[in-house]
Short mmCIF file of C-alpha atoms in Angstrom, two decimals:
data_model
loop_
_atom_site.label_atom_id
_atom_site.label_comp_id
_atom_site.label_asym_id
_atom_site.label_seq_id
_atom_site.Cartn_x
_atom_site.Cartn_y
_atom_site.Cartn_z
CA MET M 1 -0.04 0.07 0.08
CA ALA M 2 1.38 3.48 -0.99
CA LEU M 3 2.23 5.74 1.87
CA MET M 4 2.38 9.38 2.08
CA SER M 5 3.83 11.62 4.70
CA HIS M 6 1.38 13.99 6.34
CA PRO M 7 2.39 17.48 6.70
CA GLY M 8 3.44 18.43 10.24
CA SER M 9 3.02 15.02 11.52
CA SER M 10 5.85 12.49 12.45
CA HIS M 11 3.73 9.61 11.19
CA SER M 12 2.92 8.47 7.79
CA ILE M 13 -0.92 8.36 6.77
CA HIS M 14 -1.67 6.05 4.18
CA SER M 15 -2.79 7.58 0.89
CA LYS M 16 -5.48 4.88 0.26
CA VAL M 17 -7.87 6.63 2.58
CA ILE M 18 -11.28 4.96 2.98
CA HIS M 19 -14.06 7.09 1.53
CA CYS M 20 -16.60 7.91 4.11
CA LYS M 21 -19.64 7.32 1.84
CA ILE M 22 -22.59 5.17 2.49
CA ARG M 23 -22.07 1.84 0.77
CA HIS M 24 -24.31 -0.88 -0.53
CA ASN M 25 -23.14 -4.62 -0.05
CA GLY M 26 -25.95 -7.01 -0.93
CA ILE M 27 -28.86 -6.71 1.59
CA ASN M 28 -26.34 -4.94 3.95
CA SER M 29 -27.60 -1.49 2.88
CA PHE M 30 -25.85 0.81 5.22
CA ALA M 31 -28.18 3.55 4.69
CA ASN M 32 -31.15 1.24 5.89
CA THR M 33 -29.22 -0.31 8.62
CA PHE M 34 -27.73 2.61 10.15
CA ASP M 35 -31.19 4.41 9.94
CA SER M 36 -32.57 1.46 11.80
CA ALA M 37 -29.74 1.77 14.28
CA ARG M 38 -30.44 5.55 14.88
CA MET M 39 -34.03 4.70 15.88
CA TRP M 40 -32.92 2.33 18.48
CA SER M 41 -29.68 3.33 19.82
CA PRO M 42 -29.49 6.47 22.43
CA SER M 43 -25.76 6.91 21.28
CA TRP M 44 -25.53 10.59 20.76
CA SER M 45 -23.61 10.38 17.47
CA SER M 46 -26.12 8.40 15.72
CA LEU M 47 -28.34 11.20 15.83
CA LYS M 48 -27.99 13.92 13.21
CA VAL M 49 -30.31 16.70 14.64
CA LYS M 50 -29.22 20.18 14.33
CA PRO M 51 -29.42 21.65 17.96
CA SER M 52 -31.19 24.92 18.46
CA SER M 53 -28.76 27.66 19.85
CA SER M 54 -31.54 28.51 22.45
CA SER M 55 -32.31 25.35 24.16
CA VAL M 56 -30.65 22.21 25.21
CA SER M 57 -34.02 20.31 24.59
CA ILE M 58 -33.43 19.50 21.12
CA GLY M 59 -35.27 16.47 20.41
CA LEU M 60 -37.72 15.45 17.53
CA GLY M 61 -40.71 17.45 18.90
CA SER M 62 -42.79 17.55 21.94
CA ARG M 63 -44.56 14.34 23.30
CA HIS M 64 -47.14 16.64 24.77
CA GLY M 65 -46.82 14.87 28.26
CA ARG M 66 -47.18 11.41 26.85
CA GLN M 67 -45.52 8.58 28.89
CA VAL M 68 -43.72 6.11 26.95
CA THR M 69 -41.87 2.88 27.87
CA VAL M 70 -39.14 1.67 25.44
CA ALA M 71 -37.19 -1.49 25.26
CA ALA M 72 -33.93 -1.84 26.79
CA SER M 73 -31.37 0.01 24.57
CA PRO M 74 -28.45 -0.50 23.97
CA PRO M 75 -27.96 -3.22 23.45
CA THR M 76 -29.94 -3.22 20.07
CA GLU M 77 -30.99 -5.79 17.72
CA ASP M 78 -31.42 -5.57 14.02
CA ALA M 79 -35.13 -5.35 12.95
CA VAL M 80 -34.26 -7.54 10.03
CA ILE M 81 -31.53 -10.31 10.28
CA SER M 82 -29.17 -10.36 7.19
CA THR M 83 -29.31 -13.55 5.21
CA GLU M 84 -25.72 -12.90 4.03
CA PRO M 85 -22.84 -13.02 6.32
CA LEU M 86 -21.25 -9.68 7.16
CA THR M 87 -17.71 -9.10 5.97
CA LYS M 88 -14.97 -7.24 7.27
CA GLU M 89 -15.44 -4.40 4.63
CA ASP M 90 -18.89 -4.17 6.32
CA LEU M 91 -17.28 -3.47 9.67
CA VAL M 92 -14.92 -1.04 8.46
CA GLY M 93 -17.63 0.86 6.58
CA TYR M 94 -19.55 0.97 9.80
CA LEU M 95 -16.80 2.95 11.19
CA ALA M 96 -16.33 5.05 8.28
CA SER M 97 -19.93 5.96 8.16
CA GLY M 98 -19.40 8.25 11.13
CA CYS M 99 -17.40 10.88 9.03
CA LYS M 100 -19.15 14.06 8.51
CA PRO M 101 -18.47 17.73 7.48
CA LYS M 102 -17.17 19.84 10.07
CA GLU M 103 -20.41 21.98 10.13
CA ASN M 104 -22.10 19.00 11.30
CA TRP M 105 -19.60 18.24 14.00
CA ARG M 106 -21.04 17.99 17.53
CA ILE M 107 -20.07 17.73 21.31
CA GLY M 108 -21.55 14.85 23.35
CA THR M 109 -20.72 14.80 27.04
CA GLU M 110 -21.19 11.74 29.34
CA HIS M 111 -20.67 11.83 32.91
CA GLU M 112 -21.39 9.41 35.97
CA LYS M 113 -21.87 10.15 39.64
CA PHE M 114 -22.33 8.26 42.89
CA GLY M 115 -25.76 8.50 44.58
CA PHE M 116 -25.85 8.05 48.29
CA GLU M 117 -28.19 8.38 51.38
CA ILE M 118 -27.50 11.74 52.71
CA GLY M 119 -28.12 10.61 56.43
CA THR M 120 -25.99 7.47 56.27
CA LEU M 121 -23.60 8.01 53.57
CA ASN M 122 -24.57 4.49 52.17
CA PRO M 123 -25.09 3.58 48.73
CA MET M 124 -28.59 3.74 47.22
CA LYS M 125 -30.28 0.55 46.93
CA TYR M 126 -31.64 -0.39 43.60
CA GLU M 127 -35.24 0.08 44.97
CA GLN M 128 -34.32 3.79 45.63
CA ILE M 129 -32.86 4.23 42.21
CA ALA M 130 -35.97 2.74 40.71
CA GLU M 131 -37.99 5.31 42.64
CA LEU M 132 -35.79 8.10 41.38
CA LEU M 133 -35.87 7.09 37.95
CA ASN M 134 -39.66 6.85 37.92
CA GLY M 135 -39.77 10.24 39.80
CA ILE M 136 -37.68 12.07 37.09
CA SER M 137 -39.79 10.40 34.50
CA GLU M 138 -43.06 11.34 35.62
CA ARG M 139 -41.96 15.01 36.71
CA PHE M 140 -39.68 15.83 33.64
CA ASP M 141 -41.39 13.75 30.92
CA TRP M 142 -38.69 11.07 30.26
CA ASP M 143 -39.40 7.70 28.53
CA LYS M 144 -38.54 4.87 30.70
CA ILE M 145 -36.02 2.14 29.72
CA MET M 146 -36.92 -1.32 30.94
CA GLU M 147 -35.03 -4.56 31.12
CA GLY M 148 -37.72 -7.10 31.92
CA GLU M 149 -39.61 -5.62 34.99
CA ASN M 150 -36.84 -3.31 35.93
CA ILE M 151 -36.42 0.27 34.98
CA ILE M 152 -32.71 0.63 34.15
CA GLY M 153 -32.62 4.03 32.62
CA LEU M 154 -34.50 6.94 30.92
CA LYS M 155 -34.56 8.45 27.38
CA GLN M 156 -35.68 11.91 26.22
CA ASN M 157 -35.04 13.03 22.72
CA ASN M 158 -31.51 12.53 22.31
CA GLN M 159 -30.44 12.24 25.83
CA SER M 160 -30.29 9.16 28.15
CA ILE M 161 -29.82 8.36 31.56
CA SER M 162 -28.26 5.04 32.57
CA LEU M 163 -27.08 2.90 35.38
CA GLU M 164 -23.42 1.68 35.73
CA PRO M 165 -23.01 -1.71 37.49
CA GLY M 166 -22.88 -0.30 41.08
CA GLY M 167 -25.70 2.22 40.44
CA GLN M 168 -23.76 4.93 39.34
CA PHE M 169 -26.09 7.42 37.57
CA GLU M 170 -24.88 8.37 34.05
CA LEU M 171 -26.24 11.09 31.72
CA SER M 172 -25.44 10.59 28.06
CA GLY M 173 -25.84 13.92 26.56
CA ALA M 174 -27.25 15.17 23.12
CA PRO M 175 -25.02 16.18 20.45
CA LEU M 176 -24.66 19.75 20.76
CA GLU M 177 -23.06 22.51 18.77
CA THR M 178 -21.55 24.72 21.47
CA LEU M 179 -20.20 24.25 24.91
CA HIS M 180 -22.77 26.83 26.25
CA GLN M 181 -25.21 24.22 25.26
CA THR M 182 -23.41 21.36 26.69
CA CYS M 183 -23.08 23.05 30.13
CA ALA M 184 -26.61 24.26 30.16
CA GLU M 185 -27.47 20.35 29.55
CA VAL M 186 -25.31 19.56 32.50
CA ASN M 187 -27.16 22.11 34.59
CA SER M 188 -30.70 21.05 33.62
CA HIS M 189 -29.76 17.43 34.28
CA LEU M 190 -28.44 17.99 37.82
CA TYR M 191 -31.45 20.29 38.65
CA GLN M 192 -33.93 17.69 37.66
CA VAL M 193 -32.00 14.94 39.46
CA LYS M 194 -31.79 16.96 42.70
CA ALA M 195 -35.33 18.00 42.51
CA VAL M 196 -36.49 14.38 43.03
CA ALA M 197 -33.49 13.17 45.05
CA GLU M 198 -33.47 15.68 47.68
CA GLU M 199 -37.04 14.70 48.56
CA MET M 200 -35.85 11.25 48.84
CA GLY M 201 -32.88 12.21 51.29
CA ILE M 202 -30.70 11.34 48.41
CA GLY M 203 -27.40 13.33 47.25
CA PHE M 204 -25.04 12.77 44.40
CA LEU M 205 -21.10 12.88 44.77
CA GLY M 206 -18.74 14.11 41.97
CA ILE M 207 -15.65 12.14 42.42
CA GLY M 208 -13.51 9.55 40.31
CA PHE M 209 -13.36 6.48 42.90
CA GLN M 210 -15.85 5.88 45.58
CA PRO M 211 -13.93 7.07 48.84
CA LYS M 212 -15.80 5.21 51.47
CA TRP M 213 -17.58 2.04 50.38
CA ARG M 214 -16.26 -1.41 50.31
CA ARG M 215 -16.95 -3.15 47.07
CA GLU M 216 -19.23 -5.76 48.61
CA ASP M 217 -21.23 -3.06 50.19
CA ILE M 218 -22.50 -2.12 46.64
CA PRO M 219 -25.44 -3.50 45.10
CA ILE M 220 -25.30 -4.73 41.54
CA MET M 221 -27.79 -3.19 39.04
CA PRO M 222 -30.42 -5.64 37.59
CA LYS M 223 -28.84 -5.68 33.90
CA GLY M 224 -27.80 -8.82 32.27
CA ARG M 225 -24.72 -7.55 30.83
CA TYR M 226 -23.23 -6.71 34.31
CA VAL M 227 -23.73 -10.30 35.43
CA ILE M 228 -21.68 -11.56 32.72
CA MET M 229 -19.01 -8.78 33.31
CA LYS M 230 -18.79 -9.36 36.85
CA ASN M 231 -18.22 -13.33 36.47
CA TYR M 232 -15.51 -12.57 33.71
CA MET M 233 -13.72 -9.77 35.13
CA PRO M 234 -11.57 -11.50 37.95
CA LYS M 235 -10.33 -14.03 35.38
CA VAL M 236 -8.52 -11.10 33.25
CA GLY M 237 -7.29 -8.81 35.99
CA SER M 238 -7.29 -7.95 39.68
CA LEU M 239 -9.05 -4.68 39.54
CA GLY M 240 -11.98 -5.01 37.05
CA LEU M 241 -14.67 -5.32 39.77
CA ASP M 242 -13.58 -2.14 41.32
CA MET M 243 -13.89 -0.52 37.80
CA MET M 244 -17.21 -1.72 37.51
CA PHE M 245 -18.72 -0.86 40.99
CA ARG M 246 -16.58 2.01 42.35
CA THR M 247 -15.42 4.33 39.66
CA CYS M 248 -16.90 7.43 37.89
CA THR M 249 -15.69 9.43 34.62
CA VAL M 250 -16.61 12.30 32.58
CA GLN M 251 -15.86 11.97 28.99
CA VAL M 252 -16.59 13.81 25.41
CA ASN M 253 -17.47 12.33 22.26
CA LEU M 254 -16.11 14.22 19.33
CA ASP M 255 -16.59 13.77 15.44
CA PHE M 256 -13.96 13.74 12.51
CA ASP M 257 -14.64 14.29 8.82
CA SER M 258 -12.33 11.61 7.22
CA GLU M 259 -10.19 8.67 8.04
CA VAL M 260 -7.00 11.13 8.12
CA ASP M 261 -8.92 13.31 10.32
CA MET M 262 -9.82 10.54 12.66
CA ILE M 263 -6.04 9.35 12.79
CA ARG M 264 -4.80 12.81 13.57
CA LYS M 265 -7.34 13.11 16.38
CA PHE M 266 -6.97 9.56 17.60
CA ARG M 267 -3.00 10.17 18.05
CA ALA M 268 -3.49 13.55 19.55
CA GLY M 269 -6.18 12.18 22.20
CA LEU M 270 -4.28 9.07 23.11
CA ALA M 271 -0.87 11.07 23.77
CA LEU M 272 -2.44 13.87 25.56
CA GLN M 273 -4.74 11.62 27.64
CA PRO M 274 -2.32 11.30 30.77
CA ILE M 275 -2.52 15.03 30.81
CA ALA M 276 -6.35 14.91 30.89
CA THR M 277 -5.93 12.33 33.62
CA ALA M 278 -3.49 14.72 35.70
CA LEU M 279 -5.72 17.94 35.33
CA PHE M 280 -8.97 16.11 36.51
CA ALA M 281 -7.28 13.70 38.97
CA ASN M 282 -10.08 13.41 41.85
CA SER M 283 -9.93 9.89 43.36
CA PRO M 284 -7.20 9.83 46.22
CA PHE M 285 -9.28 7.81 48.81
CA THR M 286 -10.24 4.02 49.20
CA GLU M 287 -12.30 2.85 51.96
CA GLY M 288 -11.88 6.00 54.20
CA LYS M 289 -8.19 6.65 53.68
CA PRO M 290 -5.69 7.84 50.99
CA ASN M 291 -4.97 5.10 48.54
CA GLY M 292 -1.54 6.54 47.38
CA TYR M 293 -2.82 7.61 44.06
CA LEU M 294 -4.36 10.98 42.72
CA SER M 295 -6.39 9.24 40.19
CA MET M 296 -7.32 5.58 41.56
CA ARG M 297 -9.79 5.53 38.94
CA SER M 298 -7.17 5.71 36.17
CA GLN M 299 -4.84 3.46 37.92
CA ILE M 300 -7.66 0.64 38.10
CA TRP M 301 -7.67 0.39 34.44
CA THR M 302 -4.00 -0.62 34.25
CA ASP M 303 -5.14 -4.14 35.76
CA THR M 304 -8.70 -4.36 34.56
CA ASP M 305 -8.58 -6.33 31.42
CA ASN M 306 -5.45 -5.44 29.17
CA ASN M 307 -7.01 -7.18 26.22
CA ARG M 308 -9.46 -4.27 25.92
CA SER M 309 -7.75 -1.25 27.50
CA GLY M 310 -4.63 0.90 27.46
CA MET M 311 -3.06 3.22 25.07
CA LEU M 312 -3.06 1.16 21.83
CA PRO M 313 0.34 1.62 20.44
CA PHE M 314 -0.69 0.51 16.93
CA VAL M 315 -2.61 3.72 16.42
CA PHE M 316 0.77 5.46 15.87
CA ASP M 317 1.77 2.94 13.25
CA ASP M 318 1.99 4.16 9.70
CA SER M 319 -0.74 1.62 8.56
CA PHE M 320 -3.26 2.72 11.14
CA GLY M 321 -6.71 3.55 9.91
CA PHE M 322 -10.25 2.34 10.15
CA GLU M 323 -9.49 -1.28 9.05
CA GLN M 324 -6.44 -1.66 11.63
CA TYR M 325 -8.91 -0.54 14.35
CA VAL M 326 -11.56 -3.28 13.06
CA GLU M 327 -8.74 -5.95 13.15
CA TYR M 328 -7.96 -5.08 16.82
CA ALA M 329 -11.57 -5.08 17.83
CA LEU M 330 -12.08 -8.53 16.13
CA ASP M 331 -9.66 -10.10 18.40
CA VAL M 332 -10.91 -8.22 21.86
CA PRO M 333 -12.90 -11.01 23.61
CA MET M 334 -16.54 -10.63 23.61
CA TYR M 335 -18.91 -10.31 26.72
CA PHE M 336 -22.15 -11.14 25.25
CA VAL M 337 -24.65 -11.30 22.43
CA TYR M 338 -28.12 -9.88 22.76
CA ARG M 339 -31.13 -12.03 21.51
CA LYS M 340 -34.78 -11.74 21.99
CA LYS M 341 -34.24 -9.51 25.00
CA LYS M 342 -31.83 -11.71 26.69
CA TYR M 343 -27.98 -11.78 27.19
CA ILE M 344 -26.05 -14.72 25.86
CA ASP M 345 -22.89 -15.22 27.59
CA CYS M 346 -20.11 -15.22 25.12
CA ALA M 347 -17.49 -14.06 27.56
CA GLY M 348 -13.87 -14.58 26.23
CA MET M 349 -15.15 -15.73 22.93
CA SER M 350 -14.08 -14.37 19.33
CA PHE M 351 -15.93 -11.86 17.50
CA ARG M 352 -13.77 -13.08 14.62
CA GLY M 353 -15.07 -16.41 14.95
CA PHE M 354 -18.67 -15.10 15.20
CA LEU M 355 -17.99 -13.37 11.93
CA ALA M 356 -17.25 -16.78 10.38
CA GLY M 357 -20.31 -18.34 11.94
CA LYS M 358 -18.13 -20.26 14.59
CA LEU M 359 -19.27 -18.72 17.81
CA PRO M 360 -19.84 -21.66 20.43
CA SER M 361 -22.85 -20.00 22.07
CA LEU M 362 -24.55 -19.48 18.75
CA PRO M 363 -23.25 -22.00 16.47
CA GLY M 364 -24.06 -21.48 12.78
CA GLU M 365 -25.15 -17.86 13.48
CA TYR M 366 -23.73 -14.73 11.92
CA PRO M 367 -23.36 -11.36 13.54
CA THR M 368 -25.57 -8.13 12.61
CA LEU M 369 -24.16 -4.84 12.65
CA ASN M 370 -25.95 -4.23 15.97
CA ASP M 371 -23.78 -6.98 17.23
CA TRP M 372 -20.74 -5.31 16.11
CA GLU M 373 -21.97 -1.99 17.64
CA ASN M 374 -22.72 -3.82 21.04
CA HIS M 375 -19.15 -5.17 20.96
CA LEU M 376 -17.46 -2.08 20.38
CA THR M 377 -18.97 -0.82 23.57
CA THR M 378 -17.24 -3.44 25.52
CA ILE M 379 -13.79 -2.05 24.40
CA PHE M 380 -12.15 0.48 26.95
CA PRO M 381 -9.07 1.98 25.75
CA GLU M 382 -7.90 5.51 26.82
CA VAL M 383 -9.57 6.65 23.40
CA ARG M 384 -12.19 4.62 21.85
CA LEU M 385 -13.29 4.48 18.21
CA LYS M 386 -16.94 4.12 17.23
CA ARG M 387 -18.47 6.35 14.66
CA TYR M 388 -16.82 9.20 16.88
CA LEU M 389 -13.94 9.25 19.19
CA GLU M 390 -14.46 9.06 23.05
CA MET M 391 -11.81 10.87 25.36
CA ARG M 392 -11.89 8.53 28.32
CA GLY M 393 -9.11 9.53 30.67
CA ALA M 394 -10.71 11.82 32.96
CA ASP M 395 -11.96 11.42 36.67
CA GLY M 396 -15.62 12.32 37.58
CA GLY M 397 -15.90 15.78 39.38
CA PRO M 398 -18.01 18.65 40.38
CA TRP M 399 -20.10 20.48 37.76
CA ARG M 400 -17.68 23.01 36.62
CA ARG M 401 -15.29 20.37 35.56
CA LEU M 402 -18.02 18.49 33.83
CA CYS M 403 -17.97 21.61 31.48
CA ALA M 404 -14.28 22.07 31.39
CA LEU M 405 -13.52 18.41 30.17
CA PRO M 406 -15.32 18.78 26.79
CA ALA M 407 -13.80 22.54 26.55
CA PHE M 408 -10.51 21.10 26.89
CA TRP M 409 -10.73 18.70 24.13
CA VAL M 410 -12.88 20.61 21.69
CA GLY M 411 -10.28 23.51 21.71
CA LEU M 412 -7.85 20.83 21.02
CA LEU M 413 -9.34 18.77 18.49
CA TYR M 414 -11.93 20.74 16.69
CA ASP M 415 -9.53 23.69 15.61
CA ASN M 416 -7.14 22.80 12.93
CA ASP M 417 -4.28 25.03 14.20
CA SER M 418 -4.41 23.61 17.81
CA LEU M 419 -4.68 20.10 16.48
CA GLN M 420 -1.48 20.53 14.40
CA ASN M 421 0.29 22.23 17.39
CA VAL M 422 -0.36 19.22 19.35
CA LEU M 423 0.69 16.88 16.61
CA ASP M 424 3.96 18.73 16.14
CA MET M 425 4.30 18.60 20.02
CA ILE M 426 3.90 14.94 20.15
CA ALA M 427 5.56 14.14 16.97
CA ASP M 428 8.91 12.71 18.72
CA TRP M 429 7.27 11.39 21.87
CA THR M 430 8.10 7.79 21.94
CA LEU M 431 6.07 4.78 22.71
CA GLU M 432 8.15 4.22 26.09
CA GLU M 433 7.45 7.89 26.76
CA ARG M 434 3.64 7.43 26.35
CA GLU M 435 3.45 4.56 28.48
CA MET M 436 5.47 5.89 30.95
CA LEU M 437 3.26 8.95 31.43
CA ARG M 438 0.19 6.55 31.42
CA ASN M 439 1.69 4.62 34.32
CA LYS M 440 3.04 7.59 36.43
CA VAL M 441 0.39 10.14 36.11
CA PRO M 442 -1.95 8.34 38.45
CA LYS M 443 0.29 8.61 41.20
CA GLU M 444 2.34 11.68 40.36
CA GLY M 445 -0.11 14.02 38.53
CA LEU M 446 1.41 17.13 37.07
CA LYS M 447 4.69 16.53 39.06
CA THR M 448 5.51 13.61 36.76
CA PRO M 449 8.87 14.13 35.50
CA PHE M 450 8.84 14.32 31.56
CA ARG M 451 12.34 14.50 29.87
CA ASP M 452 14.15 17.48 31.41
CA ASP M 453 11.04 19.12 33.10
CA LEU M 454 7.70 18.25 34.78
CA LEU M 455 4.44 17.46 33.04
CA LYS M 456 3.13 20.69 34.44
CA HIS M 457 4.87 22.67 31.86
CA VAL M 458 3.61 20.53 28.87
CA ALA M 459 0.13 20.73 30.25
CA GLN M 460 0.48 24.69 30.36
CA GLU M 461 1.46 24.56 26.84
CA VAL M 462 -1.44 22.34 26.01
CA LEU M 463 -3.96 24.31 27.81
CA LYS M 464 -3.10 27.45 25.87
CA PHE M 465 -3.25 25.61 22.53
CA SER M 466 -6.83 24.41 23.96
CA LYS M 467 -7.72 28.11 24.91
CA ASP M 468 -6.51 29.48 21.58
CA GLY M 469 -8.69 26.98 19.65
CA LEU M 470 -11.84 27.83 21.58
CA GLU M 471 -11.20 31.50 20.77
CA ARG M 472 -10.84 30.73 16.97
CA ARG M 473 -14.22 28.87 17.26
CA GLY M 474 -15.77 32.24 17.88
CA PHE M 475 -18.41 31.11 20.48
CA LYS M 476 -16.75 32.82 23.60
CA GLU M 477 -16.17 29.44 25.32
CA THR M 478 -12.72 30.01 26.86
CA GLY M 479 -14.22 30.71 30.30
CA PHE M 480 -14.97 26.93 30.72
CA LEU M 481 -11.44 26.47 30.94
CA ASN M 482 -11.13 28.73 34.01
CA GLU M 483 -11.38 25.54 36.30
CA LEU M 484 -8.11 24.42 34.86
CA THR M 485 -6.00 27.45 34.69
CA ASP M 486 -5.33 27.27 38.48
CA VAL M 487 -4.47 23.53 38.23
CA VAL M 488 -1.85 24.01 35.67
CA ASN M 489 -0.26 27.13 37.13
CA THR M 490 -0.05 25.61 40.51
CA GLY M 491 0.69 22.06 39.32
CA ILE M 492 -1.66 21.04 42.31
CA THR M 493 -4.35 18.63 41.10
CA PRO M 494 -8.06 18.44 42.65
CA ALA M 495 -7.01 15.27 44.38
CA GLU M 496 -4.05 17.06 46.16
CA LYS M 497 -6.40 19.77 47.44
CA LEU M 498 -8.79 16.94 48.84
CA LEU M 499 -5.87 15.37 50.35
CA ALA M 500 -4.84 18.55 52.09
CA LEU M 501 -8.63 18.85 53.59
CA TYR M 502 -8.24 15.18 54.69
CA HIS M 503 -4.95 15.79 56.63
CA GLY M 504 -6.14 19.12 57.94
CA LYS M 505 -9.68 20.48 58.30
CA TRP M 506 -11.28 17.06 57.96
CA GLY M 507 -9.16 15.54 60.71
CA GLN M 508 -8.29 12.50 58.48
CA SER M 509 -11.96 11.59 57.76
CA VAL M 510 -13.19 11.25 54.30
CA ASP M 511 -16.97 11.94 55.34
CA PRO M 512 -16.65 15.61 54.50
CA VAL M 513 -16.02 14.83 50.88
CA PHE M 514 -19.65 13.83 50.43
CA GLU M 515 -20.29 17.53 51.18
CA GLU M 516 -17.52 19.00 49.57
CA LEU M 517 -18.26 17.41 46.25
CA LEU M 518 -21.98 17.26 46.49
CA TYR M 519 -23.85 18.37 43.42
#
């Protein structure tokens, strides 16, 4: 395959770029299949609705107070099962179908938080979570998402609320045009949750790792996929159950216009993910005591399941593109297949084998594109590719940082000059240096030594790139970075501030953190 050197980048990007067009291959009409997926999936990037600049409620129209219950989603099932097996080209085309022109790029923010009983600081029970979800649905007109007889989430237009394994409450936001809309969406969500939760004596904590509870004290949510994951995780790492039950994150989902653009953003995002981890480090406690890390959440991912997590060195190979990511994903062990509203345990089995009709749990059956979509959601690297890119390196935190995280990445990746500045900066970073940052930052934060200096000084330059990028966007969004300015100037992460309070004002108790970081 012919290669070309991309200007300003240290990496060659192959010239045989996959064209991001809708393809037709037998009955696997991408247009029809993807339209079906859009109807079913709450995934923000699947929906191409242009947001109104005046409102964060940007759905397909008013439902006039109508209460609706929808099937569990995701996972999704194809309405029509293909009669011809999928090919690898189909899987590549699925990723390529995410390409969209710059004017259609959007910002999708997701964040998780811990619910707790204010009087006892104990975790919410599922019964309380169900009451909360039903209350939000009834008061604020959200559709209920059910799995069997259990309510497991809510959906309203292009937003969804879902439950992580230990009851962590997650908002998956709508695709929005500006950071002002994103922050308004966050505020609206927190208002609605608090309006119902406070009447129940429930509060929500914005932090990256549960500071007080033991894992065995946290209830598992009644979702079939979590039972499969809970059984599988101890086989592939020592910290996977902690990831499931005791972590919270904030992430942003961003678009690309071509395979080349995806590659550039993927490389920039991976290289700088440790900087985001440091800037947002907010998980220094475990079971009531300091745990020795600034981001315990990030540390946990180093021993969760290395087959599906990490820094993906192959993204920096000259041959990288959609096809190479498909090759990687085909060999990531599966968790499940979803059929007839039930989860079929396929933990450890191969999607590559499934593609050949050789999946032991479903012998002779071939996957659908929705099986592929579901499989991609079970891969957890620091940056994840679907039909968009997910930046996954940050701890959960208070609401200002929920707005700062998307601002940080939008300024870097949605402005050509800032993106090129990042690529120039990281051009000579070695694989060993990137891995070193990934491994040391959870413990040392911005004080991590890098070359002849500290990571703090790299972060200062990166934050300037982000601010400049936001200024060039022209939406007056730079104020959302103010939360990070003090962090890079002092080199003191949010976690270190919590530790200072613990050793000082709090008298070596973590209980006050539930008030300090209460939404």
